[in-house]
CSV table of C-alpha atoms and ligand atoms in Angstrom, one decimal:
chain,number,residue,atom,x,y,z
K,23,MET,CA,-69.3,44.7,-8.8
K,24,SER,CA,-66.0,45.2,-10.6
K,25,LYS,CA,-62.9,43.3,-9.9
K,26,HIS,CA,-59.7,45.3,-8.9
K,27,SER,CA,-58.0,44.4,-12.2
K,28,ASP,CA,-61.1,45.4,-14.3
K,29,ILE,CA,-61.2,49.0,-13.1
K,30,LYS,CA,-60.5,51.5,-15.9
K,31,ARG,CA,-60.3,54.6,-13.7
K,32,VAL,CA,-60.6,54.6,-9.9
K,33,THR,CA,-63.3,57.1,-8.8
K,34,THR,CA,-64.6,58.1,-5.5
K,35,HIS,CA,-67.5,55.6,-6.1
K,36,VAL,CA,-65.0,52.8,-6.6
K,37,LEU,CA,-63.4,53.6,-3.3
K,38,GLN,CA,-66.9,53.5,-1.7
K,39,GLU,CA,-67.5,50.1,-3.3
K,40,LEU,CA,-64.1,48.8,-2.0
K,41,LYS,CA,-65.1,49.8,1.5
K,42,LEU,CA,-68.4,48.0,1.2
K,43,LYS,CA,-66.7,44.9,-0.2
K,44,GLY,CA,-64.1,45.0,2.6
K,45,GLU,CA,-61.3,45.3,0.1
K,46,LYS,CA,-58.5,47.5,1.4
K,47,ILE,CA,-57.6,50.7,-0.5
K,48,SER,CA,-54.0,51.3,-1.5
K,49,MET,CA,-52.6,54.9,-1.7
K,50,LEU,CA,-49.1,56.3,-2.1
K,51,THR,CA,-47.7,59.7,-2.8
K,52,ALA,CA,-46.2,60.9,-6.0
K,53,TYR,CA,-45.0,64.3,-7.0
K,54,ASP,CA,-43.5,63.8,-10.5
K,55,TYR,CA,-44.3,62.1,-13.8
K,56,SER,CA,-41.8,59.2,-13.6
K,57,MET,CA,-42.7,58.0,-10.1
K,58,ALA,CA,-46.4,58.4,-10.8
K,59,LYS,CA,-46.1,56.3,-13.9
K,60,ILE,CA,-44.5,53.4,-12.0
K,61,ILE,CA,-47.0,53.6,-9.1
K,62,ASP,CA,-50.0,53.9,-11.5
K,63,GLU,CA,-48.9,51.0,-13.6
K,64,ALA,CA,-48.3,48.9,-10.5
K,65,GLY,CA,-52.1,49.2,-9.9
K,66,ILE,CA,-52.3,51.7,-6.9
K,67,ASP,CA,-55.9,52.9,-6.2
K,68,VAL,CA,-55.1,56.4,-5.2
K,69,ILE,CA,-52.1,58.7,-5.8
K,70,LEU,CA,-51.8,61.6,-3.3
K,71,VAL,CA,-49.9,64.6,-4.5
K,72,GLY,CA,-49.1,65.4,-0.9
K,73,ASP,CA,-47.7,68.7,0.4
K,74,SER,CA,-45.0,66.3,1.8
K,75,ALA,CA,-43.4,67.4,-1.5
K,76,SER,CA,-42.2,70.3,0.5
K,77,ASN,CA,-40.1,67.9,2.6
K,78,VAL,CA,-39.3,65.2,0.0
K,79,MET,CA,-38.8,67.2,-3.1
K,80,ALA,CA,-37.7,70.6,-1.8
K,81,GLY,CA,-35.9,69.6,1.4
K,82,HIS,CA,-37.9,71.9,3.7
K,83,GLU,CA,-38.2,70.9,7.4
K,84,THR,CA,-42.0,71.3,7.3
K,85,THR,CA,-44.9,71.2,4.8
K,86,LEU,CA,-45.6,74.9,5.4
K,87,PRO,CA,-43.5,76.6,2.7
K,88,ILE,CA,-44.9,74.9,-0.4
K,89,THR,CA,-47.1,77.2,-2.6
K,90,LEU,CA,-50.3,76.6,-4.6
K,91,ASP,CA,-48.4,77.0,-7.9
K,92,GLN,CA,-45.7,74.5,-6.8
K,93,MET,CA,-48.5,72.0,-5.8
K,94,ILE,CA,-50.1,72.6,-9.3
K,95,TYR,CA,-46.7,71.9,-11.0
K,96,HIS,CA,-46.4,68.6,-9.1
K,97,ALA,CA,-50.0,67.6,-9.6
K,98,SER,CA,-50.0,68.3,-13.4
K,99,SER,CA,-46.9,66.1,-13.8
K,100,VAL,CA,-48.6,63.3,-11.9
K,101,VAL,CA,-51.9,63.7,-13.9
K,102,ARG,CA,-49.9,63.3,-17.2
K,103,ALA,CA,-48.6,59.9,-16.0
K,104,ALA,CA,-51.6,58.3,-14.2
K,105,LYS,CA,-54.1,56.5,-16.3
K,106,ARG,CA,-55.9,54.5,-13.7
K,107,SER,CA,-55.5,55.9,-10.2
K,108,LEU,CA,-57.7,58.6,-8.5
K,109,ILE,CA,-55.5,61.6,-8.0
K,110,VAL,CA,-55.9,63.7,-4.8
K,111,VAL,CA,-54.0,66.9,-4.3
K,112,ASP,CA,-53.3,68.6,-1.0
K,113,LEU,CA,-54.4,72.2,-0.6
K,114,PRO,CA,-51.2,73.8,0.8
K,115,PHE,CA,-50.9,75.7,4.1
K,116,GLY,CA,-52.5,79.1,4.0
K,117,THR,CA,-54.8,78.5,1.0
K,118,TYR,CA,-58.0,77.4,2.7
K,119,GLN,CA,-57.9,78.0,6.5
K,120,GLY,CA,-60.3,80.5,7.8
K,121,ASN,CA,-61.5,81.8,4.5
K,122,SER,CA,-63.9,79.6,2.5
K,123,LYS,CA,-64.0,81.9,-0.5
K,124,MET,CA,-60.2,81.7,-0.8
K,125,ALA,CA,-60.4,77.9,-0.2
K,126,LEU,CA,-62.8,77.5,-3.1
K,127,ALA,CA,-60.6,79.6,-5.3
K,128,SER,CA,-57.6,77.5,-4.4
K,129,ALA,CA,-59.4,74.2,-5.1
K,130,ILE,CA,-60.8,75.5,-8.4
K,131,GLN,CA,-57.3,76.6,-9.5
K,132,ILE,CA,-55.9,73.1,-8.6
K,133,MET,CA,-58.6,71.3,-10.5
K,134,LYS,CA,-58.5,73.6,-13.6
K,135,GLU,CA,-54.7,73.9,-13.9
K,136,SER,CA,-53.6,70.4,-12.9
K,137,GLY,CA,-56.5,68.2,-14.1
K,138,ALA,CA,-56.5,66.3,-10.8
K,139,HIS,CA,-59.7,64.7,-9.5
K,140,SER,CA,-60.0,65.9,-5.9
K,141,VAL,CA,-58.4,67.8,-3.1
K,142,LYS,CA,-57.4,67.1,0.5
K,143,LEU,CA,-57.6,69.5,3.4
K,144,GLU,CA,-56.3,69.1,7.0
K,145,GLY,CA,-58.6,69.7,9.9
K,146,GLY,CA,-62.1,69.2,11.2
K,147,ARG,CA,-64.7,71.7,12.5
K,148,GLU,CA,-62.4,74.7,12.2
K,149,ILE,CA,-62.3,74.3,8.4
K,150,ILE,CA,-65.8,72.9,7.8
K,151,GLU,CA,-67.0,76.0,6.1
K,152,SER,CA,-64.2,75.7,3.5
K,153,VAL,CA,-65.0,72.0,3.0
K,154,ASP,CA,-68.7,72.8,2.5
K,155,ARG,CA,-67.9,75.6,0.0
K,156,ILE,CA,-65.5,73.4,-2.1
K,157,LEU,CA,-68.0,70.5,-2.1
K,158,SER,CA,-70.7,72.9,-3.2
K,159,ALA,CA,-68.7,73.5,-6.4
K,160,GLY,CA,-68.7,69.8,-7.1
K,161,ILE,CA,-65.1,69.2,-6.2
K,162,PRO,CA,-64.6,65.9,-4.2
K,163,VAL,CA,-62.9,66.5,-0.8
K,164,MET,CA,-60.8,64.1,1.3
K,165,GLY,CA,-60.5,65.0,5.0
K,166,HIS,CA,-57.3,64.6,7.1
K,167,LEU,CA,-57.4,64.2,10.9
K,168,GLY,CA,-55.1,63.2,13.7
K,169,LEU,CA,-51.5,64.4,13.1
K,170,THR,CA,-52.0,67.3,10.7
K,171,PRO,CA,-48.5,68.4,9.7
K,172,GLN,CA,-49.6,71.9,8.6
K,173,SER,CA,-50.3,72.6,12.3
K,174,ILE,CA,-46.9,71.4,13.5
K,175,TYR,CA,-46.1,74.6,15.2
K,176,LYS,CA,-49.3,74.3,17.2
K,177,PHE,CA,-48.6,70.7,18.2
K,178,GLY,CA,-44.9,71.3,18.7
K,179,THR,CA,-44.0,67.7,17.9
K,180,TYR,CA,-44.8,64.8,15.5
K,181,VAL,CA,-45.8,62.4,18.3
K,182,VAL,CA,-48.9,60.2,18.2
K,183,ARG,CA,-52.1,62.3,18.4
K,184,ALA,CA,-55.4,61.7,20.2
K,185,LYS,CA,-54.1,59.5,23.0
K,186,GLU,CA,-56.1,61.5,25.6
K,187,GLU,CA,-59.9,61.0,25.8
K,188,ASP,CA,-60.8,64.7,25.0
K,189,GLU,CA,-58.8,64.8,21.8
K,190,ALA,CA,-60.0,61.3,20.8
K,191,GLN,CA,-63.6,62.5,21.3
K,192,ARG,CA,-63.0,65.6,19.2
K,193,LEU,CA,-61.5,63.6,16.4
K,194,LYS,CA,-64.5,61.2,16.4
K,195,GLU,CA,-66.9,64.1,16.2
K,196,ASP,CA,-64.8,65.8,13.4
K,197,ALA,CA,-64.9,62.5,11.4
K,198,LEU,CA,-68.7,62.5,11.6
K,199,LEU,CA,-68.8,66.1,10.6
K,200,LEU,CA,-66.6,65.6,7.5
K,201,GLU,CA,-68.8,62.6,6.5
K,202,ALA,CA,-72.0,64.7,7.0
K,203,SER,CA,-70.5,67.5,4.9
K,204,GLY,CA,-70.0,65.1,2.0
K,205,CYS,CA,-66.2,64.2,2.1
K,206,PHE,CA,-65.6,61.0,0.1
K,207,ALA,CA,-62.8,59.7,2.4
K,208,ILE,CA,-60.7,60.7,5.4
K,209,VAL,CA,-57.0,60.2,6.1
K,210,LEU,CA,-56.2,59.5,9.8
K,211,GLU,CA,-52.5,60.1,10.6
K,212,LYS,CA,-50.6,58.8,13.6
K,213,ILE,CA,-53.3,58.0,16.1
K,214,PRO,CA,-53.9,54.8,18.2
K,215,ALA,CA,-55.1,51.8,16.2
K,216,HIS,CA,-58.2,51.2,18.4
K,217,LEU,CA,-59.4,54.8,17.8
K,218,ALA,CA,-58.8,54.6,14.0
K,219,LYS,CA,-60.8,51.3,13.9
K,220,GLU,CA,-63.6,52.9,15.9
K,221,VAL,CA,-63.7,55.9,13.5
K,222,ALA,CA,-63.6,53.6,10.4
K,223,GLU,CA,-66.6,51.6,11.8
K,224,SER,CA,-68.5,54.8,12.7
K,225,VAL,CA,-68.6,56.3,9.2
K,226,ASN,CA,-69.7,55.0,5.8
K,227,ILE,CA,-67.0,56.6,3.8
K,228,PRO,CA,-63.5,55.0,3.5
K,229,VAL,CA,-60.9,55.8,6.2
K,230,ILE,CA,-57.3,55.6,5.1
K,231,GLY,CA,-54.6,55.4,7.7
K,232,ILE,CA,-50.9,56.3,8.0
K,233,GLY,CA,-49.6,55.1,11.4
K,234,ALA,CA,-53.2,54.3,12.3
K,235,GLY,CA,-53.2,50.5,12.4
K,236,ASN,CA,-55.0,47.8,10.4
K,237,GLY,CA,-58.6,48.4,11.4
K,238,VAL,CA,-59.1,51.1,8.7
K,239,ASP,CA,-60.2,50.8,5.1
K,240,GLY,CA,-56.9,51.5,3.5
K,241,GLN,CA,-53.3,52.6,3.9
K,242,VAL,CA,-51.2,55.5,2.6
K,243,LEU,CA,-47.4,56.0,2.8
K,244,VAL,CA,-45.0,58.4,1.3
K,245,SER,CA,-43.5,56.6,-1.6
K,246,HIS,CA,-39.9,57.9,-1.0
K,247,ASP,CA,-40.1,56.5,2.5
K,248,MET,CA,-41.5,53.0,1.7
K,249,LEU,CA,-39.0,52.6,-1.2
K,250,GLY,CA,-36.1,53.6,1.1
K,251,ILE,CA,-35.1,56.6,-1.1
K,252,ASN,CA,-35.3,58.7,2.0
K,253,ASN,CA,-33.0,57.0,4.5
K,254,ASP,CA,-33.3,59.3,7.5
K,255,PHE,CA,-37.0,58.8,8.4
K,256,ASN,CA,-37.7,55.7,10.3
K,257,PRO,CA,-40.9,55.9,12.3
K,258,ARG,CA,-42.4,52.7,13.8
K,259,PHE,CA,-45.4,52.7,11.3
K,260,LEU,CA,-43.2,52.7,8.2
K,261,ARG,CA,-42.5,49.4,6.3
K,262,LYS,CA,-39.6,49.8,3.9
K,263,TYR,CA,-39.9,47.7,0.8
K,264,HIS,CA,-36.5,48.6,-0.6
K,265,ASN,CA,-33.3,50.3,0.3
K,266,LEU,CA,-33.1,52.5,-2.9
K,267,TYR,CA,-30.9,55.1,-1.1
K,268,GLU,CA,-28.1,52.5,-0.9
K,269,GLU,CA,-28.9,51.0,-4.3
K,270,MET,CA,-28.9,54.4,-6.1
K,271,LYS,CA,-25.8,55.6,-4.3
K,272,GLY,CA,-24.1,52.4,-5.3
K,273,ALA,CA,-25.1,52.8,-9.0
K,274,VAL,CA,-23.9,56.4,-9.0
K,275,GLY,CA,-20.6,55.3,-7.4
K,276,ALA,CA,-20.2,52.6,-10.1
K,277,TYR,CA,-20.8,55.2,-12.9
K,278,ILE,CA,-18.3,57.6,-11.4
K,279,LYS,CA,-15.7,54.8,-11.3
K,280,ASP,CA,-16.4,53.8,-14.9
K,281,VAL,CA,-16.1,57.5,-16.1
K,282,LYS,CA,-12.9,58.0,-14.2
K,283,SER,CA,-11.3,54.7,-15.4
K,284,LYS,CA,-12.4,55.5,-19.0
K,285,ASP,CA,-14.4,52.2,-19.1
K,286,PHE,CA,-17.5,54.2,-20.0
K,287,PRO,CA,-18.5,54.6,-22.8
K,288,ASN,CA,-17.1,51.5,-24.5
K,289,GLU,CA,-17.1,50.7,-28.3
K,290,LYS,CA,-20.8,49.7,-28.3
K,291,GLU,CA,-21.9,52.8,-26.4
K,292,GLN,CA,-20.8,55.3,-29.0
K,293,TYR,CA,-21.5,56.3,-32.6
U,17,KIV,O1,-48.6,65.1,2.4
U,17,KIV,C1,-48.7,63.9,2.6
U,17,KIV,O2,-47.9,63.1,2.1
U,17,KIV,C2,-49.8,63.4,3.4
U,17,KIV,C3,-49.7,62.0,3.8
U,17,KIV,C4,-48.7,61.7,4.8
U,17,KIV,C5,-51.1,61.4,4.2
U,17,KIV,O3,-50.7,64.1,3.7
């Protein structure tokens, strides 16, 4: 079995091996070349080109407005940077729900035009026909259950999901269904830790959590949140590794001061 540092390119098979070995999988979002290069070179296993780009990059309130072409633009920038990580791209809202033919066309367009390695879809039984059809074309699919932000107007709120027994039961069944379909992994977002652990133990494919506790096979965060670039999102599950919002603002402030005071550029910074 390969060591983490020996891996040339993380594949869906590598993720499966990591689960078998009990080594946790690391996953972060990226939407552009520069961020993807840093994250990839740091040794992340999976880069998610999430539809959270709609919030983080474009400033929308929800993930709903982002289009397939915009996702392809973000994904192809990430693909140009990432040499090691497995790249997963979210199918955006309205490009796969309820119409498996359209779902396959959307997934093919992402794979062809961005060069990414796999796609992620939100939902369980209600989208299983789309999942099956995409898989039948040889495109690896990651599932996403629990809090599914594309359905925010159905939920009405971003609170923890599946706290009640009937929703928890449905989620467990959906995880088994996604595994039986052939998904290579499942993201579980914002559900009780005990439920996420139970799901991770009930399936053979890797389960990656966000706000789903430590009993799963890996963790994913939005990079702008964990780096503290985004300073107005502070859920309980988020660990901030930096306060880049303040650091970057401070650097810009220093630059403005230097320009105004004519300190920049100095003798050595000109031709
Ligand atoms: O779009 C996204 O960033 C996601 C993660 C929160 C899992 O789907």
